[in-house]
XYZ file of N, CA and C in Angstrom:
702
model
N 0.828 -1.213 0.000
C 0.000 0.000 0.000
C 0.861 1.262 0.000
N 1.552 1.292 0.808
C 2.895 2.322 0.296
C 3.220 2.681 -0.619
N 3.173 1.873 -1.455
C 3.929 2.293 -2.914
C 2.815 1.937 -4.068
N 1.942 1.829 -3.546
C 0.337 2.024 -4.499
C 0.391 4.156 -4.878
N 0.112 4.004 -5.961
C -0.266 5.172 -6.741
C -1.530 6.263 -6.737
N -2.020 7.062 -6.544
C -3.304 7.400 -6.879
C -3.406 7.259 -7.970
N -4.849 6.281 -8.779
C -5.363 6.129 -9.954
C -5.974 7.200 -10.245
N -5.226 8.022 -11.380
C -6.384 9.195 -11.964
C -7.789 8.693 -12.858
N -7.978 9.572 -13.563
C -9.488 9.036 -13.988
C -9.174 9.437 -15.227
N -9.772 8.774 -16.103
C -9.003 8.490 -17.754
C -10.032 8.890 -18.911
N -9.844 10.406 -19.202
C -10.842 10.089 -20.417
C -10.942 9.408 -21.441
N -9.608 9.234 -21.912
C -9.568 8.315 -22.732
C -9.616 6.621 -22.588
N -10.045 6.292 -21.397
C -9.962 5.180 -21.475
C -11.298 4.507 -22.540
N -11.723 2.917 -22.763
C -12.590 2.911 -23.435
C -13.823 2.449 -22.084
N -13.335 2.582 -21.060
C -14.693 2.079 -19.547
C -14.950 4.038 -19.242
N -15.891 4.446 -19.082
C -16.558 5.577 -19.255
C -16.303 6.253 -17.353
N -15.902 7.358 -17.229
C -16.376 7.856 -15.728
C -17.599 7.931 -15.162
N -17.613 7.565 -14.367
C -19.193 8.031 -13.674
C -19.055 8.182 -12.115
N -20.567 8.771 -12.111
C -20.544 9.693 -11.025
C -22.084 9.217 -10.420
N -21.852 8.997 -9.215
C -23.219 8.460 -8.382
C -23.006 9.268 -6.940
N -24.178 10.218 -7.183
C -24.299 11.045 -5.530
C -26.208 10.615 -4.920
N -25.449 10.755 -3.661
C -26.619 10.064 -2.416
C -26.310 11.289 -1.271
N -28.029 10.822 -0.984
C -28.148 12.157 0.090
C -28.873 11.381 1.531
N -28.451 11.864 2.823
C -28.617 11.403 3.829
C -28.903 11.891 4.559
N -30.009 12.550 5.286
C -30.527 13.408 6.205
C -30.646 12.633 7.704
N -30.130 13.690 8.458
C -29.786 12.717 9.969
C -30.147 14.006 11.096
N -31.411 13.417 11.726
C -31.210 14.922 12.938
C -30.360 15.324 13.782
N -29.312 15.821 13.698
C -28.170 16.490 14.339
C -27.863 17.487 13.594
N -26.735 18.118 14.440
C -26.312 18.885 13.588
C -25.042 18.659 13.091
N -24.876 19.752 11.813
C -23.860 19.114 11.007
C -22.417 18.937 11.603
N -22.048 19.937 12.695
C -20.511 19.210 13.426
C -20.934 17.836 14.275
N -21.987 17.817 14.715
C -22.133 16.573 15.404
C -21.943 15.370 14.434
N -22.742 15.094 13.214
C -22.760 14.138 12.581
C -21.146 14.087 11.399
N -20.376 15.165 11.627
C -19.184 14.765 10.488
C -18.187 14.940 11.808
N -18.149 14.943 12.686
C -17.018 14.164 13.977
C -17.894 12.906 14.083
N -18.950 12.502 14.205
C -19.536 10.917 14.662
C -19.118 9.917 13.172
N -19.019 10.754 11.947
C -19.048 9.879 10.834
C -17.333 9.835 10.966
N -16.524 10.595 11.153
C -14.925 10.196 10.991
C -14.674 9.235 12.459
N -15.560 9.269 13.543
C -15.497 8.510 14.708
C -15.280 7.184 14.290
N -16.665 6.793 13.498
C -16.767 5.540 13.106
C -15.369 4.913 12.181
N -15.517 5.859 11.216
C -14.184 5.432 10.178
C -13.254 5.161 10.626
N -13.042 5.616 12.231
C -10.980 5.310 12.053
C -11.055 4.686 13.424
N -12.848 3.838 13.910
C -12.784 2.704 14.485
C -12.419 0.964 13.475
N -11.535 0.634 14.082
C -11.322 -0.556 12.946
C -12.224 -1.998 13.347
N -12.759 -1.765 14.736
C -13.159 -2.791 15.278
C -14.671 -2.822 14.028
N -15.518 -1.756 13.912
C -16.507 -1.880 13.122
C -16.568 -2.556 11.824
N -18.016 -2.319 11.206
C -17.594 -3.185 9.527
C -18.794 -2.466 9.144
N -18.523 -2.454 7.801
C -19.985 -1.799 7.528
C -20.341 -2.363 6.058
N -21.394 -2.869 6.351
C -21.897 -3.859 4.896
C -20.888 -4.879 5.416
N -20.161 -5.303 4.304
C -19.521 -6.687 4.215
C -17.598 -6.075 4.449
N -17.617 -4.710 4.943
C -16.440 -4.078 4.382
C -15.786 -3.521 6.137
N -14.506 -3.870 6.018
C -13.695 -3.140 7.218
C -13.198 -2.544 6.970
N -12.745 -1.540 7.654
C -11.549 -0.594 7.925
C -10.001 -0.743 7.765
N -9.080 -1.433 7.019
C -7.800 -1.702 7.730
C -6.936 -0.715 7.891
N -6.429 0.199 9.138
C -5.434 0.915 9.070
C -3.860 0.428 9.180
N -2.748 1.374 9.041
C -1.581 0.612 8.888
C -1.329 0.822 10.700
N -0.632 -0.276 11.184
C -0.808 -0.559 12.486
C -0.416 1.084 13.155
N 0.780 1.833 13.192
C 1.337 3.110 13.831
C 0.077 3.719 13.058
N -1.371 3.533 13.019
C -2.279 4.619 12.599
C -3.722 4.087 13.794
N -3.708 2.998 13.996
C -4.360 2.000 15.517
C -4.454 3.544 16.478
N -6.222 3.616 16.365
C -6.452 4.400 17.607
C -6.465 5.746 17.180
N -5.682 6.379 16.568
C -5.554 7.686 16.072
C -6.300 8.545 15.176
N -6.789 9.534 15.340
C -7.294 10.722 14.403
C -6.438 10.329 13.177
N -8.400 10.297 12.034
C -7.160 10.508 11.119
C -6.319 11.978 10.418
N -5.554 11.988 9.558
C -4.752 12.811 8.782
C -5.113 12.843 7.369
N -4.349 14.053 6.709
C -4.466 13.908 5.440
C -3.152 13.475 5.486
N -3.400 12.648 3.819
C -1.846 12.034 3.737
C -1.746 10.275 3.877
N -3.046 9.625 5.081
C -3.070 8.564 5.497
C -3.750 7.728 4.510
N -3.184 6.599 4.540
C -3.341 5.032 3.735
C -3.874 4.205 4.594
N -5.395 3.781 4.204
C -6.155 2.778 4.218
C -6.507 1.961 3.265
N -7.064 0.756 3.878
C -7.477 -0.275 3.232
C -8.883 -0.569 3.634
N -9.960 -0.598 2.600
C -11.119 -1.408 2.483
C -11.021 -2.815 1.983
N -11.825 -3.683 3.336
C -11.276 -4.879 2.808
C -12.897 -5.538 2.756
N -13.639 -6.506 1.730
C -14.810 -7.268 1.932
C -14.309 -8.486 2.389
N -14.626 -8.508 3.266
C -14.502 -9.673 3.920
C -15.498 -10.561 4.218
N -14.809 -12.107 4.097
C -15.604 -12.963 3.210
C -16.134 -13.969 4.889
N -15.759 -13.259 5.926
C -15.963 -14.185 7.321
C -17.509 -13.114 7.580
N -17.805 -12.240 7.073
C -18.744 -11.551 7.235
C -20.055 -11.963 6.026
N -19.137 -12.097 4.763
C -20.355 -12.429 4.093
C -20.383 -13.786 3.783
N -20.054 -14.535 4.757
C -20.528 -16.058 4.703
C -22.250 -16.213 5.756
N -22.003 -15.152 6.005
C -23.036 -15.083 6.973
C -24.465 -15.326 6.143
N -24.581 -15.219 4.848
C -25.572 -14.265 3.965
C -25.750 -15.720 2.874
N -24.608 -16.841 3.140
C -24.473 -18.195 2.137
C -25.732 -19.309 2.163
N -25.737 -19.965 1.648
C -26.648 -21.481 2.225
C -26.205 -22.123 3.176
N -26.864 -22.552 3.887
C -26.458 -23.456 5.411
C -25.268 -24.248 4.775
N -25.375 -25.000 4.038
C -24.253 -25.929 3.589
C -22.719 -25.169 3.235
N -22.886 -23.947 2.285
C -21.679 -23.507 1.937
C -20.912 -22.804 3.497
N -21.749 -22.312 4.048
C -21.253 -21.506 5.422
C -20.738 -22.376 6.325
N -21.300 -24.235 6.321
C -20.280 -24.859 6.824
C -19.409 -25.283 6.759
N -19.433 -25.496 5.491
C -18.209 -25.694 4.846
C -17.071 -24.840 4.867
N -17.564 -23.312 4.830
C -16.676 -22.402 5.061
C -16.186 -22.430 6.101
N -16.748 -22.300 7.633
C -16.552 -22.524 8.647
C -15.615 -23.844 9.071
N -15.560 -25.005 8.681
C -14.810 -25.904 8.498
C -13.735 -25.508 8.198
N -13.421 -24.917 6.961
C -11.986 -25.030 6.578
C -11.546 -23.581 7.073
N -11.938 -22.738 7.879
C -11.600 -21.710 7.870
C -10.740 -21.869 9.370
N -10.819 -23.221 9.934
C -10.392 -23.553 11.150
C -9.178 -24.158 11.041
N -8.319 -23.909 9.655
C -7.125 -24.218 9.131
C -6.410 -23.161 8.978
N -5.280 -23.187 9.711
C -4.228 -21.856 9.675
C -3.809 -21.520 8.346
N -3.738 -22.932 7.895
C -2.902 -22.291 6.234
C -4.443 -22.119 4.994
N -5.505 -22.288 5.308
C -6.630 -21.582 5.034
C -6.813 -20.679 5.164
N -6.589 -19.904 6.027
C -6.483 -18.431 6.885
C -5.707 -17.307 5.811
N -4.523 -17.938 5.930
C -3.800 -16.837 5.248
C -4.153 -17.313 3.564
N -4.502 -18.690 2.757
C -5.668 -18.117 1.890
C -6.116 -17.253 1.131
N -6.996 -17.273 2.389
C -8.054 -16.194 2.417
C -7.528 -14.874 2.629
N -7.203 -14.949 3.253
C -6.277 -13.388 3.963
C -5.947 -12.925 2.418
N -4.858 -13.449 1.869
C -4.448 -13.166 0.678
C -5.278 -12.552 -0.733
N -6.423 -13.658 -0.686
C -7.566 -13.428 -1.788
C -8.260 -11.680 -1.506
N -8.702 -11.851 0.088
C -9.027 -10.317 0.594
C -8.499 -9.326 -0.106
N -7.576 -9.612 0.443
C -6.331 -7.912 0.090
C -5.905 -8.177 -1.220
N -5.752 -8.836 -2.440
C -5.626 -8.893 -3.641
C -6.631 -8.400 -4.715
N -7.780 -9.114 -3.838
C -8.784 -9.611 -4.760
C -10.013 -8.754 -4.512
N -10.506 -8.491 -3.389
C -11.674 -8.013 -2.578
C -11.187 -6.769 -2.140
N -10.150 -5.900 -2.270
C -10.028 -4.862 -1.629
C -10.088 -3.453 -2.273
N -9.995 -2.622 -1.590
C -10.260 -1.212 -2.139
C -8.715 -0.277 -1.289
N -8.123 0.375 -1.971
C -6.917 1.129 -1.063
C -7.297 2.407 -1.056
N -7.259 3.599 -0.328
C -7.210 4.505 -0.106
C -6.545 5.886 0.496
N -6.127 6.806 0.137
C -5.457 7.713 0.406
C -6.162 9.128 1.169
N -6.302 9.157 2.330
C -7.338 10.672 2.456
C -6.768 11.798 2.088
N -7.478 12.595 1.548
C -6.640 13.835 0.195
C -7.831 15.274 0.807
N -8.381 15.142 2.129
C -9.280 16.205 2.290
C -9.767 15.931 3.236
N -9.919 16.416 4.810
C -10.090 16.805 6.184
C -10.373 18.048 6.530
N -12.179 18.046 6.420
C -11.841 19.455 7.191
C -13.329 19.242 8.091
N -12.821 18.880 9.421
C -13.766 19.254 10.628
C -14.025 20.313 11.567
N -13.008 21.062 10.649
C -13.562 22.760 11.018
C -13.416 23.929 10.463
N -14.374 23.359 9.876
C -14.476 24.515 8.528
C -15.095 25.947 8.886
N -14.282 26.743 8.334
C -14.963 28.239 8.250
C -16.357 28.405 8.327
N -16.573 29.312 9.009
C -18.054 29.526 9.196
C -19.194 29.794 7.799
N -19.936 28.944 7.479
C -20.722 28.828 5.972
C -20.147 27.893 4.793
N -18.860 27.452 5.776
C -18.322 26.270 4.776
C -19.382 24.650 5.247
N -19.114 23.940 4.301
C -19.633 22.034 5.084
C -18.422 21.876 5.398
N -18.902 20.712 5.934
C -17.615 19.729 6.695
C -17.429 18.755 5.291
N -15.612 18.458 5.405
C -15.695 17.542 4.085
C -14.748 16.569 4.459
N -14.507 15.378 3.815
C -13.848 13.992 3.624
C -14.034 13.635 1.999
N -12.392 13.640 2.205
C -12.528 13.157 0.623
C -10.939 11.933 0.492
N -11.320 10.936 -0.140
C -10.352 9.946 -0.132
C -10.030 9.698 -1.321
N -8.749 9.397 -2.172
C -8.567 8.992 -3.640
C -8.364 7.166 -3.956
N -8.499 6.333 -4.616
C -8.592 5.094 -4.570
C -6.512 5.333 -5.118
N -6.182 3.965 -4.645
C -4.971 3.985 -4.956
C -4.531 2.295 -5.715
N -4.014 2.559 -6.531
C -3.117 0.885 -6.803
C -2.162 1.215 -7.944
N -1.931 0.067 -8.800
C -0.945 0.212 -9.848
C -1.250 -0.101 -11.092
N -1.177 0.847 -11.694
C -1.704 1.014 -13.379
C -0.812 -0.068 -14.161
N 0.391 -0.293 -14.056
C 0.967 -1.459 -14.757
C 2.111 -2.476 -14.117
N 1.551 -4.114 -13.831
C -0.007 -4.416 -14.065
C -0.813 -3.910 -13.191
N -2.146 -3.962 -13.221
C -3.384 -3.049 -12.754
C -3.046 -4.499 -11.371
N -3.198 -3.850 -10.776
C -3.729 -4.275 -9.525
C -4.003 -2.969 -7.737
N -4.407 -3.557 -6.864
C -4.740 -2.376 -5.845
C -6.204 -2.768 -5.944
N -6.541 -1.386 -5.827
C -7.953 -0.985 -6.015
C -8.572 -1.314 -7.456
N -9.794 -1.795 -7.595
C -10.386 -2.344 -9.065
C -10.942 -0.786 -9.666
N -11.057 0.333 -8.816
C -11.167 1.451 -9.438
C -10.788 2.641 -9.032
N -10.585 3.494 -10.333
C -10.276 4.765 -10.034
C -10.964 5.939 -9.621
N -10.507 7.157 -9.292
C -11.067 7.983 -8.797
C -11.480 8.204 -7.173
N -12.566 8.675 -6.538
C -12.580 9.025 -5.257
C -13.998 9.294 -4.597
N -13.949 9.521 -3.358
C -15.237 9.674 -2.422
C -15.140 10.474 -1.728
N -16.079 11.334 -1.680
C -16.288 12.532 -0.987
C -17.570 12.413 -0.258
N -17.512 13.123 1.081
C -18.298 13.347 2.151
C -18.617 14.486 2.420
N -19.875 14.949 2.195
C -20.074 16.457 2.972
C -20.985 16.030 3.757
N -20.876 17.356 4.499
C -21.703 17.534 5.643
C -22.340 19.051 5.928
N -23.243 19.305 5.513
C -24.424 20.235 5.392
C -25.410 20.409 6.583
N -25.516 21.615 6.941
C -26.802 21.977 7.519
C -28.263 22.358 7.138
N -29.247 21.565 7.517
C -30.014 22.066 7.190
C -31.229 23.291 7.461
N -31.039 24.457 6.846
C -31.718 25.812 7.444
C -33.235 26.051 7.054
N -33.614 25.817 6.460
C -34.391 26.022 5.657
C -35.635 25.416 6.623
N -36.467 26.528 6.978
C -37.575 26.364 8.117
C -38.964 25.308 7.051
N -39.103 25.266 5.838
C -40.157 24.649 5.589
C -39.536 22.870 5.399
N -38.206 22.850 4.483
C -37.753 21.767 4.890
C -37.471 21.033 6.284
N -37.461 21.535 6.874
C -37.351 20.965 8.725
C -38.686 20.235 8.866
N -39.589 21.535 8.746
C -40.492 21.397 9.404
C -41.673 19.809 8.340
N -41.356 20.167 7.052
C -41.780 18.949 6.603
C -40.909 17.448 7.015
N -39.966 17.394 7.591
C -39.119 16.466 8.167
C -39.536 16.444 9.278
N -40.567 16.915 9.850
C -40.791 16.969 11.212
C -40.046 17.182 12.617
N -38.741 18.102 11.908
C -37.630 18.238 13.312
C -37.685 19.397 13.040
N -36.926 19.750 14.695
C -36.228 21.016 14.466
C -34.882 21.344 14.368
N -34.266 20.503 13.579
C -32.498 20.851 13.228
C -32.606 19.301 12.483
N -31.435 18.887 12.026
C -30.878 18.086 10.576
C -29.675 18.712 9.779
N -29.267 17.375 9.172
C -28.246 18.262 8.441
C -28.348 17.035 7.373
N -27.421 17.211 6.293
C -27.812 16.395 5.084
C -25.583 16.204 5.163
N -25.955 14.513 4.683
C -24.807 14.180 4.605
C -24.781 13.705 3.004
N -23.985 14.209 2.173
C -24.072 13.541 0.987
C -23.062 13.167 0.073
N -22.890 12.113 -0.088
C -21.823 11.339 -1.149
C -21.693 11.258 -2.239
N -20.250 11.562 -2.589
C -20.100 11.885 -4.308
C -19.182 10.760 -4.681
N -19.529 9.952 -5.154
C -18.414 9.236 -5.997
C -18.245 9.717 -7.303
N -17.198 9.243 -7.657
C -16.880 9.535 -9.194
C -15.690 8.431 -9.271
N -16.065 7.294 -10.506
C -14.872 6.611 -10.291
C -15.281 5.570 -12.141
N -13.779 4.770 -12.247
C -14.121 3.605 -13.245
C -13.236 2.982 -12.871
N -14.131 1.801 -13.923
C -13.566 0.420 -13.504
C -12.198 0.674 -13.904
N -11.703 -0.253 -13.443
C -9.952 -1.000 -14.121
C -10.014 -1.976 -14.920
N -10.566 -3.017 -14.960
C -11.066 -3.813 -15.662
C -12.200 -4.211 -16.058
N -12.186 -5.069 -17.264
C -13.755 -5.646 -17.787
C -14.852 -5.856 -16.821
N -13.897 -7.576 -16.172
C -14.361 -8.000 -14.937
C -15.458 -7.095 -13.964
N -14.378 -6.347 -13.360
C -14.925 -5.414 -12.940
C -15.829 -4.517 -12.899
N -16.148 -3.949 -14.469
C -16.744 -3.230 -14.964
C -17.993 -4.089 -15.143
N -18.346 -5.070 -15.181
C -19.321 -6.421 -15.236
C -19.620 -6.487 -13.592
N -18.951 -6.772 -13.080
C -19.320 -6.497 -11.214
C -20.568 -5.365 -10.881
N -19.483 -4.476 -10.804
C -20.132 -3.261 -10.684
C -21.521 -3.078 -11.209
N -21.622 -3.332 -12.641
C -22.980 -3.193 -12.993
C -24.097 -4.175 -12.367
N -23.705 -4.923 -12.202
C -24.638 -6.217 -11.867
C -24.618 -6.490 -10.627
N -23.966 -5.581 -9.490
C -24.301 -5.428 -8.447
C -23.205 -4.435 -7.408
N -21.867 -4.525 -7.675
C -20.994 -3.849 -7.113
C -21.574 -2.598 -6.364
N -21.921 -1.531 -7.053
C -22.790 -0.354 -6.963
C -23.802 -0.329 -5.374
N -24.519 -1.281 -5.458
C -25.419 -1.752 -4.684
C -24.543 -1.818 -3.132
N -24.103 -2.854 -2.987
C -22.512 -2.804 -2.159
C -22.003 -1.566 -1.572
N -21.756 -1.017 -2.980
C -21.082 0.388 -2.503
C -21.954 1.360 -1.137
N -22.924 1.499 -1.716
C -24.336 2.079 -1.587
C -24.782 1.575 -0.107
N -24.778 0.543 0.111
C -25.208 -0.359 1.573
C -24.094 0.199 2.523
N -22.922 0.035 1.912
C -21.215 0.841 2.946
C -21.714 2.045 3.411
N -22.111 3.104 2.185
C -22.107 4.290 2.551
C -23.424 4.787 3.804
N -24.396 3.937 3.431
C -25.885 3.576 4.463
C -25.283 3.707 5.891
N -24.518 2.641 5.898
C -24.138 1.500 7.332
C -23.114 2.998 7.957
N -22.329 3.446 7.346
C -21.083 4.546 7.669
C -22.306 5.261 8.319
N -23.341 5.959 7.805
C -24.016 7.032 8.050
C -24.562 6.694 9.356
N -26.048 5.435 9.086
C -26.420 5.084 10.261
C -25.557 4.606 11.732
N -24.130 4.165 11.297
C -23.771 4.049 12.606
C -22.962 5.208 13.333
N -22.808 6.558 12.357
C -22.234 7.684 12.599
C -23.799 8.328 13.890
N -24.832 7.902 12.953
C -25.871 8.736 13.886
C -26.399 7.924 15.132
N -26.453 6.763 15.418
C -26.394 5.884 16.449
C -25.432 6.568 17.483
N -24.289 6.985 17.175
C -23.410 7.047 18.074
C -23.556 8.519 18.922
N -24.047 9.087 18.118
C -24.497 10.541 18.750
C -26.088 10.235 19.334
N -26.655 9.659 19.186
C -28.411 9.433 19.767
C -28.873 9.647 18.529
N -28.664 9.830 17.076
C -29.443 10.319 16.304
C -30.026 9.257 15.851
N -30.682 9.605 14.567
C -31.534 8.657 13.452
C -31.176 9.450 11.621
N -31.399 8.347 10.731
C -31.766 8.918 9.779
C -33.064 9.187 9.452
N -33.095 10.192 9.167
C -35.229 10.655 8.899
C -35.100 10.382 7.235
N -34.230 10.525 6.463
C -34.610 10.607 4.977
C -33.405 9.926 4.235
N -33.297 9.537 3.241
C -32.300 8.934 2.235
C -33.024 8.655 0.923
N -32.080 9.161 -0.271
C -32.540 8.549 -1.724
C -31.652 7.337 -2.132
N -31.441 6.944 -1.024
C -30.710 5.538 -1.424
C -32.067 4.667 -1.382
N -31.470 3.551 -1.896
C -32.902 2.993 -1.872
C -33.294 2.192 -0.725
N -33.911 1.767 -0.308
C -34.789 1.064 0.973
C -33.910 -0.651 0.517
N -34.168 -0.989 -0.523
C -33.529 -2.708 -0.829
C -32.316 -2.223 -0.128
N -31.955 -1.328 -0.427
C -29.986 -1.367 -0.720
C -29.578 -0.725 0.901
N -30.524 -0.466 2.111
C -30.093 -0.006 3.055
C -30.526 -1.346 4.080
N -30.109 -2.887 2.978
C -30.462 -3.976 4.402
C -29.644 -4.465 4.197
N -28.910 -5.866 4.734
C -28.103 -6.522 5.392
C -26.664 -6.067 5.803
N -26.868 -4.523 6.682
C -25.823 -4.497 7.113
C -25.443 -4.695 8.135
């Protein structure tokens, strides 16, 4: 991960950029909910969807930085959970083998993972600014490996003022958290994933980040245009 690259974003490639933004309304307010959402992130014990946190160990416990290298990993001890009785024992069986272990371990971080670079921190922003998080995907353009895509994720964090919007939300304060991706595939494969479900995945992460950002403060989410399918099994 060290020596992983930030993947820029390629017009010329022949897999197309795209861009998928989601909006998340949570009653707090907006410093409350973008310190509870970086809370969660740079807890490693959590998971969200099928996906952990990995930091590099001298990063264990600590605020993060700009500058810092993470790893998203799907992990497959989480989504065995979700298998047929039969395959999950089976999994469970052999997963009680050390040299199974590392495996798997291996397939994770090769195969299943996402790398990341945070390229934007700001939890205290000027007065009329949002709060922002923004991370770049990282790996190696030749051969392609790392992250299966390029580009990045961004987090704002918004207040919401606006007395008729509240009040049709039925609170009195909220703030809107909303996610910008912009990214492409690296490969075919991939680009076949993604469509046929990857996306979805993505989408459930960003859910699970939010709702357990507002759990942790007493809050709730009151609203989301994510979809209702795509905000379950996390």
């Amino acid at each position: 991960m060290k020596n992983m690259e930030v993947l820029p974003l390629d017009p010329k490639s022949g897999t197309s950029i795209k861009r998928d933004v989601h909006n998340i309304v949570i009653d707090a307010d907006a410093g409350e909910v973008a310190r509870a959402f970086n809370d969660v992130m740079i807890d490693t014990s959590r998971h969200f969807g099928l996906i952990k946190l990995q930091r590099m160990r001298a990063n264990e416990g600590k605020p993060f930085s700009v500058g810092e290298r993470f790893q998203g990993q799907y992990t497959l001890t989480l989504a065995k959970d979700e298998w047929p009785k039969f395959w999950r024992n089976v999994f469970e069986d052999l997963y009680e083998n050390d040299k199974i272990q590392v495996v798997i371990c291996e397939i994770q971080n090769s195969m299943l993972s996402d790398y990341g670079e945070l390229t934007l921190l700001e939890l205290d922003p000027k007065p009329g600014e949002p709060y922002r998080m923004q991370y770049r995907y990282l790996g190696h353009s030749s051969p392609k490996s790392g992250s299966p895509i390029a580009g990045s994720s961004m987090f704002v964090v918004t207040p919401i003022v606006d007395m008729k919007e509240l009040n049709a939300l039925g609170v009195s304060k909220a703030s809107r958290l909303t996610q910008i991706f912009e990214y492409q595939e690296q490969t075919e494969f991939f680009t076949y994933f993604f469509s046929a479900g990857g996306l979805k995945l993505h989408n459930q992460v960003v859910y699970s980040q939010a709702k357990q950002a507002a759990e942790l403060i007493g809050a709730k989410i009151i609203d989301s245009d994510i979809p209702k399918e795509y905000q379950q099994g996390l």
